[in-house]
Amino acid sequence: MDSASGAGELDLRPDDYPDGLVVADRLGLVTCFNAEAARLTGEVPQKALGRPVEQVLPLELSDGRGWWQLTDPYRGAPTRTGQPERNLLLPGGREVLVSARYVRERPGGPVQRLVISMRDTEARMRTERSNAELIATVAHELRSPLTSVKGFTATMLDKWDRFTDEQKRLMLQTVDGDADRVTRLITELLDVSRIDSGRLEIRRQLVRLDEAVRRQVDSMINAGLHPDRFRLRIAEGLPGLWADPDKIDQVLVNLLENAVRHGAGTVTIEMDQVPAGASRQEGTAVTVSDEGPGIPEEAMHQVFTRFWRGSDRGGTGLGLYIVKGIVEAHGGTVTVGRSAAGGARFRFVLPTGTPAFLS
């Protein structure tokens, strides 16, 4: 399919675009009609090229009025720059989201090119469902700690003098722990938003990844887990990495807590150096594996998506999605598989290099 005809002036490959792309020249004749536009409309690209754009795309509003008669891009006000995205109908009733941009050689001049973008409403519906699920998840996760905080604070305010100092301390510790849960949830939501928008900020400095791993393991042991629950296998002479220490801690905490909460037996953390290859640069790998039931083969591809949960033990289901976003923002990779003991095995690799090289 030669849908690139006439698109050389755009200096792009139209078929690489995920959305439908239709371009018309100053006379309103189609010069570009990409593969996604063909899929959405059922139109053959070769037959679309050279025809009037309003014939190739006979778009209508939901009330039956013709979109072209209302917009009139070539004879409308010369100050217009395009049309915002809106729902329109193709012949047969298929609903698509359409936006248009008017390209002029000078402000107020005639339209030289009309660039139309189309996408399936299914994409918007998936986004809306995802956002609705996010809101429901957040509401559910916030309800429990906030109910606890409200209950304990109301009780202490109402009956302060009836409690001993030890009872007050226990209630305040519970409130403090629940406040930490709320703070962590808010942090997760902000991270998801930044990952989705490509605005996750990485503040690099020299990080000793082996020290970070030992620090997180010690923290979990100090929180009450038995030292025998963890096994460390760290190679000698591992180089430092230029990475964001807070974000790396977040990755390690998510993976370790995931192994402890959803896995079983010993949690093994391995670190080794990955040599440079034909398709990869040198890096340091961290592998976290457990001896639990593992992840079903059919669910492996869902692990790093939003809201995936390995069990019914609660949580937002955002942790592994955030892990993937942070690792990839560092230029690394993360994978999931099955450990030798049958449990889950997560492995991420961060590239080794100087700040200038990694920027």
PDB file of C-alpha atoms in Angstrom, residues 195-352:
ATOM      1  CA  ILE A 195       4.573   8.384  33.805  1.00  0.00           C
ATOM      2  CA  ASP A 196       1.451   8.627  31.634  1.00  0.00           C
ATOM      3  CA  SER A 197       2.334  12.151  30.520  1.00  0.00           C
ATOM      4  CA  GLY A 198       6.061  11.460  30.052  1.00  0.00           C
ATOM      5  CA  ARG A 199       6.964  13.983  32.782  1.00  0.00           C
ATOM      6  CA  LEU A 200       8.577  11.668  35.339  1.00  0.00           C
ATOM      7  CA  GLU A 201      11.574  13.659  36.569  1.00  0.00           C
ATOM      8  CA  ILE A 202      14.838  11.755  37.153  1.00  0.00           C
ATOM      9  CA  ARG A 203      17.425  13.510  39.365  1.00  0.00           C
ATOM     10  CA  ARG A 204      20.605  11.568  38.810  1.00  0.00           C
ATOM     11  CA  GLN A 205      23.450  11.174  41.244  1.00  0.00           C
ATOM     12  CA  LEU A 206      25.926   8.430  41.998  1.00  0.00           C
ATOM     13  CA  VAL A 207      24.085   5.477  43.564  1.00  0.00           C
ATOM     14  CA  ARG A 208      25.550   2.319  45.069  1.00  0.00           C
ATOM     15  CA  LEU A 209      22.831  -0.136  44.106  1.00  0.00           C
ATOM     16  CA  ASP A 210      24.197  -2.895  46.374  1.00  0.00           C
ATOM     17  CA  GLU A 211      24.033  -0.550  49.356  1.00  0.00           C
ATOM     18  CA  ALA A 212      20.488   0.455  48.435  1.00  0.00           C
ATOM     19  CA  VAL A 213      19.435  -3.214  48.330  1.00  0.00           C
ATOM     20  CA  ARG A 214      20.990  -3.962  51.727  1.00  0.00           C
ATOM     21  CA  ARG A 215      19.389  -0.855  53.215  1.00  0.00           C
ATOM     22  CA  GLN A 216      15.898  -1.848  52.072  1.00  0.00           C
ATOM     23  CA  VAL A 217      16.321  -5.424  53.312  1.00  0.00           C
ATOM     24  CA  ASP A 218      17.520  -4.146  56.711  1.00  0.00           C
ATOM     25  CA  SER A 219      14.513  -1.831  56.867  1.00  0.00           C
ATOM     26  CA  MET A 220      12.108  -4.714  56.317  1.00  0.00           C
ATOM     27  CA  ILE A 221      13.867  -6.820  58.947  1.00  0.00           C
ATOM     28  CA  ASN A 222      13.691  -3.920  61.425  1.00  0.00           C
ATOM     29  CA  ALA A 223       9.965  -3.705  60.663  1.00  0.00           C
ATOM     30  CA  GLY A 224       9.501  -7.254  61.962  1.00  0.00           C
ATOM     31  CA  LEU A 225      10.391  -9.707  59.201  1.00  0.00           C
ATOM     32  CA  HIS A 226      12.758 -12.544  60.110  1.00  0.00           C
ATOM     33  CA  PRO A 227      16.279 -12.199  58.652  1.00  0.00           C
ATOM     34  CA  ASP A 228      16.044 -15.745  57.291  1.00  0.00           C
ATOM     35  CA  ARG A 229      13.295 -14.555  54.981  1.00  0.00           C
ATOM     36  CA  PHE A 230      15.926 -12.933  52.752  1.00  0.00           C
ATOM     37  CA  ARG A 231      18.953 -14.258  50.870  1.00  0.00           C
ATOM     38  CA  LEU A 232      21.420 -11.866  49.230  1.00  0.00           C
ATOM     39  CA  ARG A 233      23.701 -12.846  46.368  1.00  0.00           C
ATOM     40  CA  ILE A 234      25.643  -9.768  45.325  1.00  0.00           C
ATOM     41  CA  ALA A 235      28.566  -9.946  42.930  1.00  0.00           C
ATOM     42  CA  GLU A 236      31.831  -8.272  43.883  1.00  0.00           C
ATOM     43  CA  GLY A 237      33.079  -5.061  42.358  1.00  0.00           C
ATOM     44  CA  LEU A 238      29.779  -3.722  41.031  1.00  0.00           C
ATOM     45  CA  PRO A 239      30.153  -0.133  39.739  1.00  0.00           C
ATOM     46  CA  GLY A 240      28.081   2.785  40.932  1.00  0.00           C
ATOM     47  CA  LEU A 241      25.170   3.970  38.810  1.00  0.00           C
ATOM     48  CA  TRP A 242      24.029   7.457  37.900  1.00  0.00           C
ATOM     49  CA  ALA A 243      20.393   7.257  38.936  1.00  0.00           C
ATOM     50  CA  ASP A 244      17.705   8.877  41.078  1.00  0.00           C
ATOM     51  CA  PRO A 245      18.211   7.367  44.557  1.00  0.00           C
ATOM     52  CA  ASP A 246      14.640   7.996  45.705  1.00  0.00           C
ATOM     53  CA  LYS A 247      13.177   6.417  42.563  1.00  0.00           C
ATOM     54  CA  ILE A 248      15.518   3.411  42.846  1.00  0.00           C
ATOM     55  CA  ASP A 249      14.439   2.934  46.479  1.00  0.00           C
ATOM     56  CA  GLN A 250      10.838   3.036  45.276  1.00  0.00           C
ATOM     57  CA  VAL A 251      11.523   0.267  42.753  1.00  0.00           C
ATOM     58  CA  LEU A 252      13.246  -1.906  45.357  1.00  0.00           C
ATOM     59  CA  VAL A 253      10.519  -1.374  47.968  1.00  0.00           C
ATOM     60  CA  ASN A 254       7.798  -2.297  45.479  1.00  0.00           C
ATOM     61  CA  LEU A 255       9.540  -5.470  44.328  1.00  0.00           C
ATOM     62  CA  LEU A 256      10.521  -6.610  47.846  1.00  0.00           C
ATOM     63  CA  GLU A 257       7.099  -5.914  49.324  1.00  0.00           C
ATOM     64  CA  ASN A 258       5.482  -7.656  46.379  1.00  0.00           C
ATOM     65  CA  ALA A 259       7.641 -10.757  46.988  1.00  0.00           C
ATOM     66  CA  VAL A 260       6.900 -10.774  50.716  1.00  0.00           C
ATOM     67  CA  ARG A 261       3.175 -10.078  50.430  1.00  0.00           C
ATOM     68  CA  HIS A 262       2.288 -12.273  47.471  1.00  0.00           C
ATOM     69  CA  GLY A 263       5.106 -14.813  47.528  1.00  0.00           C
ATOM     70  CA  ALA A 264       6.257 -17.344  50.096  1.00  0.00           C
ATOM     71  CA  GLY A 265       9.436 -18.904  51.462  1.00  0.00           C
ATOM     72  CA  THR A 266      12.777 -17.199  51.006  1.00  0.00           C
ATOM     73  CA  VAL A 267      13.046 -13.987  48.984  1.00  0.00           C
ATOM     74  CA  THR A 268      16.298 -14.075  47.002  1.00  0.00           C
ATOM     75  CA  ILE A 269      17.897 -10.841  45.789  1.00  0.00           C
ATOM     76  CA  GLU A 270      20.682 -11.266  43.257  1.00  0.00           C
ATOM     77  CA  MET A 271      22.882  -8.587  41.717  1.00  0.00           C
ATOM     78  CA  ASP A 272      25.286  -9.050  38.847  1.00  0.00           C
ATOM     79  CA  GLN A 273      26.939  -7.149  36.050  1.00  0.00           C
ATOM     80  CA  VAL A 274      25.520  -7.400  32.528  1.00  0.00           C
ATOM     81  CA  PRO A 275      28.229  -7.051  29.856  1.00  0.00           C
ATOM     82  CA  ALA A 276      27.705  -4.844  26.847  1.00  0.00           C
ATOM     83  CA  GLY A 277      26.420  -6.635  23.762  1.00  0.00           C
ATOM     84  CA  ALA A 278      25.505  -5.917  20.165  1.00  0.00           C
ATOM     85  CA  SER A 279      22.085  -4.579  21.131  1.00  0.00           C
ATOM     86  CA  ARG A 280      22.674  -3.419  24.700  1.00  0.00           C
ATOM     87  CA  GLN A 281      25.048  -1.366  26.801  1.00  0.00           C
ATOM     88  CA  GLU A 282      26.720  -2.442  30.014  1.00  0.00           C
ATOM     89  CA  GLY A 283      24.444  -2.488  33.040  1.00  0.00           C
ATOM     90  CA  THR A 284      23.749  -3.770  36.532  1.00  0.00           C
ATOM     91  CA  ALA A 285      20.953  -6.291  37.038  1.00  0.00           C
ATOM     92  CA  VAL A 286      18.855  -6.867  40.151  1.00  0.00           C
ATOM     93  CA  THR A 287      16.728 -10.000  40.408  1.00  0.00           C
ATOM     94  CA  VAL A 288      14.073 -10.508  43.099  1.00  0.00           C
ATOM     95  CA  SER A 289      12.520 -13.978  43.294  1.00  0.00           C
ATOM     96  CA  ASP A 290      10.356 -15.855  45.792  1.00  0.00           C
ATOM     97  CA  GLU A 291       9.151 -19.402  46.417  1.00  0.00           C
ATOM     98  CA  GLY A 292       5.429 -18.721  46.249  1.00  0.00           C
ATOM     99  CA  PRO A 293       2.829 -19.923  43.739  1.00  0.00           C
ATOM    100  CA  GLY A 294       4.227 -17.669  41.018  1.00  0.00           C
ATOM    101  CA  ILE A 295       2.355 -15.860  38.287  1.00  0.00           C
ATOM    102  CA  PRO A 296       0.192 -17.837  35.826  1.00  0.00           C
ATOM    103  CA  GLU A 297       1.679 -17.934  32.355  1.00  0.00           C
ATOM    104  CA  GLU A 298      -1.420 -16.357  30.818  1.00  0.00           C
ATOM    105  CA  ALA A 299      -1.115 -13.366  33.194  1.00  0.00           C
ATOM    106  CA  MET A 300       2.561 -12.584  32.550  1.00  0.00           C
ATOM    107  CA  HIS A 301       1.781  -9.951  29.912  1.00  0.00           C
ATOM    108  CA  GLN A 302      -0.527  -8.078  32.326  1.00  0.00           C
ATOM    109  CA  VAL A 303       1.859  -7.774  35.264  1.00  0.00           C
ATOM    110  CA  PHE A 304       3.143  -4.275  34.439  1.00  0.00           C
ATOM    111  CA  THR A 305      -0.235  -2.805  33.507  1.00  0.00           C
ATOM    112  CA  ARG A 306      -2.386  -0.609  35.714  1.00  0.00           C
ATOM    113  CA  PHE A 307      -4.451  -2.303  38.434  1.00  0.00           C
ATOM    114  CA  TRP A 308      -2.948  -5.760  37.996  1.00  0.00           C
ATOM    115  CA  ARG A 309      -3.061  -7.634  41.286  1.00  0.00           C
ATOM    116  CA  GLY A 310      -1.419 -10.988  41.867  1.00  0.00           C
ATOM    117  CA  SER A 311      -3.892 -11.966  44.568  1.00  0.00           C
ATOM    118  CA  ASP A 312      -6.873 -10.731  46.525  1.00  0.00           C
ATOM    119  CA  ARG A 313      -4.716  -9.204  49.256  1.00  0.00           C
ATOM    120  CA  GLY A 314      -5.579  -5.602  48.456  1.00  0.00           C
ATOM    121  CA  GLY A 315      -3.395  -2.787  47.189  1.00  0.00           C
ATOM    122  CA  THR A 316      -3.933  -0.377  44.330  1.00  0.00           C
ATOM    123  CA  GLY A 317      -2.398  -2.569  41.645  1.00  0.00           C
ATOM    124  CA  LEU A 318      -0.216   0.380  40.565  1.00  0.00           C
ATOM    125  CA  GLY A 319       3.119  -0.663  42.090  1.00  0.00           C
ATOM    126  CA  LEU A 320       4.510  -2.733  39.215  1.00  0.00           C
ATOM    127  CA  TYR A 321       3.222  -0.216  36.653  1.00  0.00           C
ATOM    128  CA  ILE A 322       5.264   2.437  38.488  1.00  0.00           C
ATOM    129  CA  VAL A 323       8.304   0.109  38.682  1.00  0.00           C
ATOM    130  CA  LYS A 324       8.275  -0.275  34.894  1.00  0.00           C
ATOM    131  CA  GLY A 325       7.880   3.478  34.363  1.00  0.00           C
ATOM    132  CA  ILE A 326      10.785   4.342  36.677  1.00  0.00           C
ATOM    133  CA  VAL A 327      13.142   1.705  35.252  1.00  0.00           C
ATOM    134  CA  GLU A 328      12.408   2.720  31.664  1.00  0.00           C
ATOM    135  CA  ALA A 329      12.821   6.412  32.544  1.00  0.00           C
ATOM    136  CA  HIS A 330      16.382   5.470  33.581  1.00  0.00           C
ATOM    137  CA  GLY A 331      16.936   3.800  30.209  1.00  0.00           C
ATOM    138  CA  GLY A 332      16.640   0.312  31.702  1.00  0.00           C
ATOM    139  CA  THR A 333      14.428  -2.728  31.245  1.00  0.00           C
ATOM    140  CA  VAL A 334      12.351  -4.872  33.588  1.00  0.00           C
ATOM    141  CA  THR A 335      11.014  -8.385  32.995  1.00  0.00           C
ATOM    142  CA  VAL A 336       8.985 -10.993  34.844  1.00  0.00           C
ATOM    143  CA  GLY A 337       9.240 -14.762  34.814  1.00  0.00           C
ATOM    144  CA  ARG A 338       9.237 -17.856  36.993  1.00  0.00           C
ATOM    145  CA  SER A 339      11.956 -18.551  39.569  1.00  0.00           C
ATOM    146  CA  ALA A 340      13.787 -21.857  39.910  1.00  0.00           C
ATOM    147  CA  ALA A 341      11.618 -22.585  42.975  1.00  0.00           C
ATOM    148  CA  GLY A 342       8.438 -21.926  41.016  1.00  0.00           C
ATOM    149  CA  GLY A 343       7.656 -18.485  42.388  1.00  0.00           C
ATOM    150  CA  ALA A 344       7.705 -15.070  40.737  1.00  0.00           C
ATOM    151  CA  ARG A 345      10.976 -13.655  39.413  1.00  0.00           C
ATOM    152  CA  PHE A 346      11.412  -9.963  38.624  1.00  0.00           C
ATOM    153  CA  ARG A 347      14.615  -8.683  37.037  1.00  0.00           C
ATOM    154  CA  PHE A 348      15.532  -5.131  36.133  1.00  0.00           C
ATOM    155  CA  VAL A 349      18.668  -3.863  34.438  1.00  0.00           C
ATOM    156  CA  LEU A 350      19.941  -0.287  34.733  1.00  0.00           C
ATOM    157  CA  PRO A 351      22.596   0.991  32.318  1.00  0.00           C
ATOM    158  CA  THR A 352      26.071   1.924  33.529  1.00  0.00           C
TER     159      THR A 352
END
